[in-house]
Backbone as JSON, one array per atom type, in Angstrom:
{
  "sequence": "MTERKPPGVSFESWVDRQIREAEARGEFAHLPGAGEPLPDGLDTSYDELWWIKRKMAREGLSVLPPTLALRKEAEDALEAAAAAPSERAVRRIVTEINAKIRDMMFKPPPGPPLGLKPYDVEEIVREWHAARTD",
  "N": [[18.93, -18.79, -23.99], [19.98, -17.77, -26.86], [20.41, -18.32, -29.41], [19.12, -17.77, -32.72], [16.18, -18.1, -34.53], [16.09, -20.51, -36.92], [15.95, -20.11, -40.5], [12.72, -21.17, -42.4], [12.03, -22.85, -40.37], [9.16, -23.31, -38.57], [7.72, -20.87, -36.67], [6.37, -21.66, -33.95], [7.47, -24.56, -34.01], [10.23, -24.3, -33.29], [10.28, -22.9, -31.07], [8.64, -24.79, -29.17], [10.74, -26.66, -29.51], [13.04, -25.3, -28.13], [11.86, -25.39, -25.58], [11.21, -27.81, -24.87], [14.22, -28.68, -24.88], [15.39, -27.42, -22.7], [13.46, -28.03, -20.71], [14.64, -30.84, -20.56], [16.9, -30.27, -19.6], [16.48, -30.06, -16.87], [15.86, -27.39, -16.33], [13.37, -26.29, -15.51], [12.89, -27.45, -13.29], [13.23, -26.52, -10.64], [11.79, -24.31, -9.84], [10.35, -21.33, -8.33], [7.63, -21.81, -6.38], [6.72, -24.28, -7.87], [4.72, -27.16, -7.9], [3.12, -25.94, -6.1], [-0.29, -24.62, -5.18], [-1.92, -22.48, -7.45], [-1.86, -18.95, -6.79], [-4.23, -16.9, -4.93], [-7.22, -14.9, -6.42], [-6.86, -15.14, -9.19], [-9.08, -15.47, -10.99], [-10.33, -13.53, -11.24], [-11.65, -10.69, -13.33], [-9.97, -9.14, -15.78], [-6.83, -6.77, -15.03], [-5.03, -4.12, -15.42], [-3.47, -3.16, -13.68], [-2.58, -5.2, -12.22], [-0.47, -6.04, -11.5], [1.06, -4.13, -10.07], [-0.56, -3.75, -8.04], [-0.58, -6.08, -6.46], [2.01, -6.59, -5.58], [2.21, -4.08, -4.03], [0.59, -5.02, -2.11], [2.27, -7.22, -1.18], [4.1, -5.8, -0.09], [2.94, -4.29, 1.87], [2.18, -1.75, 1.49], [-0.23, 1.01, 1.23], [-2.35, 3.21, -0.86], [-3.88, 6.08, -0.59], [-6.44, 8.66, -1.21], [-5.09, 11.91, -0.67], [-6.91, 13.31, 1.45], [-8.41, 11.06, 2.54], [-6.3, 10.05, 3.92], [-5.24, 11.68, 5.49], [-7.47, 12.0, 7.32], [-7.39, 9.31, 8.38], [-4.67, 9.18, 9.37], [-5.47, 11.43, 11.39], [-7.43, 9.86, 13.03], [-5.57, 8.0, 14.23], [-3.81, 9.85, 15.46], [-5.5, 10.52, 17.51], [-6.01, 8.3, 19.08], [-3.53, 8.21, 19.64], [-3.03, 10.15, 21.26], [-4.65, 9.71, 23.48], [-3.42, 7.64, 24.78], [-1.16, 8.55, 25.7], [1.78, 9.52, 27.27], [2.16, 11.92, 28.9], [0.55, 15.14, 29.42], [1.77, 17.03, 28.12], [2.89, 15.49, 25.7], [0.25, 14.83, 24.78], [-0.38, 17.26, 23.96], [1.22, 18.13, 22.11], [1.01, 15.98, 20.4], [-1.84, 16.43, 19.48], [-1.31, 19.4, 18.7], [0.43, 18.89, 16.33], [-0.8, 17.23, 14.68], [-3.45, 19.12, 14.04], [-2.04, 21.17, 12.74], [-1.99, 20.22, 10.33], [-3.9, 19.41, 9.52], [-5.1, 22.06, 9.14], [-3.56, 22.8, 7.13], [-4.83, 21.19, 4.84], [-7.25, 22.16, 4.76], [-6.91, 24.63, 3.95], [-5.77, 24.58, 1.51], [-6.96, 23.01, -0.2], [-6.45, 19.87, -1.39], [-6.86, 17.08, -4.62], [-9.59, 14.99, -4.92], [-11.86, 13.47, -2.43], [-14.12, 15.58, -0.04], [-12.26, 16.66, 3.08], [-13.79, 17.03, 5.62], [-12.97, 17.53, 8.07], [-12.47, 19.25, 11.12], [-10.12, 20.99, 12.61], [-8.77, 20.06, 16.06], [-10.12, 20.88, 19.19], [-7.7, 21.52, 21.58], [-7.61, 22.14, 24.18], [-9.97, 20.41, 25.28], [-9.43, 17.89, 24.24], [-7.34, 17.88, 26.08], [-8.5, 17.62, 28.62], [-10.28, 15.52, 28.68], [-8.39, 13.56, 28.31], [-7.25, 13.52, 30.97], [-9.16, 13.02, 32.35], [-9.35, 10.31, 31.62], [-7.49, 9.27, 33.08], [-7.78, 9.73, 35.72], [-10.01, 7.9, 36.47]],
  "CA": [[18.12, -18.98, -25.42], [20.67, -16.7, -27.87], [20.47, -18.8, -30.78], [17.98, -17.34, -33.51], [14.97, -19.25, -35.05], [16.36, -20.98, -38.31], [14.91, -19.86, -41.73], [12.25, -22.55, -42.84], [11.27, -23.6, -39.31], [7.91, -22.55, -37.89], [8.08, -20.38, -34.83], [5.72, -22.73, -32.93], [8.16, -25.55, -34.0], [11.62, -23.83, -32.86], [9.68, -22.51, -29.79], [8.58, -26.08, -28.84], [12.18, -27.37, -29.3], [13.56, -24.93, -26.75], [11.28, -25.64, -24.52], [11.44, -29.48, -24.38], [15.55, -29.11, -24.55], [15.4, -26.45, -21.28], [13.11, -29.12, -19.64], [15.35, -32.05, -20.34], [18.09, -30.34, -19.04], [16.08, -29.78, -15.77], [15.71, -25.84, -15.83], [12.28, -26.17, -14.75], [12.72, -28.52, -11.99], [13.17, -26.12, -9.26], [11.18, -22.95, -10.06], [9.68, -21.0, -7.18], [5.95, -22.23, -6.67], [6.64, -25.43, -8.42], [3.7, -27.64, -7.22], [2.09, -25.39, -4.91], [-1.64, -24.1, -5.73], [-1.96, -21.04, -8.22], [-2.61, -18.08, -5.92], [-5.75, -16.59, -4.81], [-7.66, -14.07, -7.32], [-6.46, -15.34, -10.61], [-10.18, -15.8, -11.52], [-10.96, -12.11, -11.33], [-11.54, -10.0, -14.51], [-8.6, -8.31, -16.27], [-6.92, -5.29, -14.42], [-4.28, -4.11, -16.47], [-2.97, -2.86, -12.84], [-3.01, -6.24, -11.12], [1.0, -6.48, -10.94], [1.24, -3.02, -8.65], [-1.56, -3.82, -6.73], [-0.04, -7.12, -5.86], [3.25, -5.8, -5.2], [2.11, -3.26, -3.19], [-0.33, -5.76, -1.12], [3.05, -7.94, -0.92], [5.15, -4.99, 0.22], [2.36, -3.63, 2.88], [1.65, -0.62, 1.09], [-1.59, 1.56, 0.44], [-2.12, 4.68, -1.3], [-5.66, 6.55, -0.23], [-6.26, 10.08, -1.61], [-4.65, 12.53, 0.72], [-7.93, 13.74, 2.46], [-8.48, 9.83, 3.6], [-4.98, 9.72, 4.45], [-4.97, 12.41, 6.86], [-8.52, 10.98, 8.24], [-6.82, 8.1, 9.2], [-3.63, 9.93, 10.52], [-6.37, 12.13, 12.71], [-7.77, 9.22, 14.08], [-4.52, 7.46, 14.91], [-3.51, 10.71, 16.46], [-6.52, 10.7, 18.8], [-5.57, 7.12, 19.45], [-1.94, 8.26, 20.27], [-2.94, 11.05, 22.06], [-5.61, 8.91, 24.55], [-2.36, 6.52, 25.27], [-0.03, 9.29, 25.52], [2.31, 9.2, 29.02], [1.84, 13.12, 29.54], [0.28, 16.28, 28.97], [2.77, 17.33, 27.12], [2.96, 14.69, 24.71], [-1.01, 14.99, 24.31], [-0.63, 18.45, 23.24], [2.1, 18.06, 20.87], [0.26, 15.28, 18.99], [-2.91, 17.12, 18.83], [-1.16, 20.51, 17.91], [0.54, 18.6, 14.91], [-2.08, 17.25, 13.73], [-4.18, 20.26, 13.75], [-1.35, 22.01, 11.58], [-2.05, 19.13, 9.19], [-5.65, 19.6, 9.04], [-5.27, 23.24, 8.45], [-3.12, 23.0, 5.89], [-5.5, 20.58, 3.68], [-8.58, 23.06, 4.71], [-6.66, 25.74, 2.98], [-4.82, 24.31, 0.08], [-7.65, 21.68, -0.51], [-6.03, 18.74, -2.86], [-7.9, 16.8, -5.19], [-10.44, 13.83, -4.14], [-12.99, 13.56, -1.61], [-13.79, 16.55, 0.99], [-11.7, 16.33, 4.16], [-14.74, 16.86, 6.58], [-12.34, 17.46, 9.51], [-11.78, 20.42, 11.38], [-8.81, 21.27, 13.8], [-9.41, 19.54, 17.58], [-10.07, 21.74, 20.46], [-6.62, 20.86, 22.27], [-8.04, 21.58, 25.63], [-10.96, 19.3, 25.0], [-8.62, 16.71, 24.34], [-6.45, 17.08, 27.19], [-9.38, 17.14, 29.64], [-10.54, 13.78, 28.11], [-7.17, 12.51, 28.49], [-6.87, 13.85, 32.12], [-10.65, 12.26, 32.59], [-9.29, 9.1, 31.36], [-6.59, 8.93, 33.88], [-8.58, 9.61, 37.02], [-11.17, 6.99, 36.3]],
  "C": [[18.69, -17.86, -26.23], [20.66, -17.1, -29.0], [18.88, -18.0, -31.3], [17.3, -18.64, -34.07], [15.81, -19.45, -36.39], [15.53, -20.72, -39.27], [14.43, -21.39, -41.91], [11.59, -23.16, -41.81], [10.11, -22.95, -38.86], [8.48, -22.06, -36.66], [7.82, -21.02, -33.7], [6.63, -23.94, -32.79], [9.37, -25.21, -32.97], [11.31, -23.87, -31.39], [9.71, -24.03, -28.47], [10.17, -26.68, -28.54], [13.02, -26.79, -28.06], [13.1, -25.44, -25.69], [11.41, -27.07, -23.9], [13.03, -29.52, -24.15], [15.47, -28.53, -22.77], [14.54, -27.69, -20.18], [13.88, -30.47, -19.31], [16.93, -31.57, -19.8], [17.41, -29.71, -17.66], [16.19, -28.25, -15.41], [14.52, -25.35, -15.56], [11.81, -26.6, -13.83], [12.52, -27.92, -10.79], [12.75, -24.48, -9.25], [10.23, -22.71, -8.61], [7.79, -21.42, -7.51], [5.36, -23.42, -7.02], [5.53, -26.53, -7.33], [2.96, -27.41, -5.99], [0.64, -24.78, -5.9], [-1.51, -22.64, -6.49], [-2.5, -20.13, -6.97], [-3.74, -17.39, -5.83], [-5.92, -15.41, -6.07], [-7.3, -14.15, -8.98], [-7.98, -15.54, -11.46], [-10.8, -14.5, -11.88], [-10.77, -11.54, -13.0], [-10.49, -9.4, -14.84], [-8.46, -7.19, -15.74], [-5.75, -5.12, -14.74], [-2.86, -3.68, -15.01], [-2.43, -3.94, -11.81], [-1.42, -6.36, -10.15], [1.44, -5.17, -9.74], [0.4, -3.44, -7.72], [-1.02, -5.24, -5.86], [1.1, -7.25, -5.18], [3.16, -4.92, -4.23], [1.32, -3.62, -1.68], [1.3, -6.6, -0.19], [4.09, -7.03, 0.12], [4.22, -4.23, 1.58], [2.15, -2.53, 2.77], [0.12, -0.36, 0.8], [-1.38, 2.72, -0.14], [-3.56, 5.25, -1.3], [-4.95, 8.12, -0.75], [-5.96, 10.83, 0.01], [-5.57, 13.19, 1.63], [-8.23, 12.25, 3.18], [-7.56, 9.27, 4.31], [-4.9, 10.37, 5.71], [-6.14, 12.07, 7.85], [-7.96, 10.2, 8.92], [-5.91, 8.5, 10.04], [-4.29, 10.85, 11.61], [-6.78, 11.23, 13.56], [-6.59, 8.7, 14.69], [-4.04, 8.62, 16.01], [-4.29, 11.0, 17.75], [-6.19, 9.57, 19.54], [-4.18, 7.33, 20.4], [-2.09, 9.17, 21.57], [-3.88, 10.89, 23.49], [-4.4, 7.95, 25.42], [-1.18, 7.18, 25.55], [0.61, 9.42, 26.94], [2.1, 10.53, 29.64], [0.86, 14.14, 28.98], [0.78, 16.34, 27.72], [2.59, 16.99, 25.5], [1.32, 14.67, 23.94], [-1.21, 16.11, 23.5], [0.28, 18.54, 22.13], [1.5, 17.04, 19.62], [-1.02, 15.9, 18.22], [-2.62, 18.41, 17.96], [-0.35, 20.1, 16.34], [-0.24, 18.18, 13.92], [-3.28, 18.19, 13.09], [-3.79, 21.16, 12.57], [-1.68, 21.2, 10.33], [-3.0, 19.46, 8.6], [-6.04, 20.93, 8.56], [-4.68, 23.56, 7.58], [-3.89, 22.72, 4.36], [-6.19, 21.71, 3.88], [-8.38, 24.25, 3.93], [-6.19, 25.78, 2.0], [-5.63, 22.91, -0.02], [-6.96, 20.53, -1.64], [-7.34, 18.14, -3.51], [-8.65, 15.58, -4.54], [-11.37, 14.25, -3.15], [-12.76, 14.74, -0.44], [-13.1, 16.06, 2.43], [-12.77, 16.08, 5.48], [-14.09, 16.87, 7.52], [-12.46, 19.01, 10.01], [-10.84, 20.31, 12.7], [-9.49, 20.74, 15.46], [-9.05, 20.63, 18.06], [-8.84, 21.04, 21.4], [-6.85, 20.55, 23.65], [-8.91, 20.61, 25.75], [-10.27, 18.1, 25.4], [-7.83, 16.28, 25.62], [-7.41, 16.98, 28.39], [-9.87, 15.85, 29.43], [-9.26, 12.89, 28.55], [-6.62, 12.6, 30.17], [-7.98, 12.9, 32.86], [-10.34, 10.63, 32.6], [-8.46, 8.26, 32.45], [-6.98, 9.06, 35.54], [-9.4, 8.78, 37.31], [-10.41, 5.48, 36.91]]
}
């Protein structure tokens, strides 16, 4: 659509003609989503960041405030420690997450409070041993 609107022709008529001609050429025949229902979520109120949210959902991304992200990471670290193959791995996992927790405790980022303190490595190792002997 490189041609300019001719003078004296209303904009609406010119656009309608462009669409009609493109349709006659079959340019709309095989567009993605043709013949499919509209995606869910179109009935919601206007959100100016809708396209970013949809893109993030499609890519499997999420953004949490740093403290909430660390809480999730700490939760995952405890699960990983429980499933670790050796005591050495348990100690490494817990030591790494403790370092991150301490960093955030001493340099609080914006957002909700962390509400965590470093884990007791020896206690987690005892729990890991107990789970292995049962």
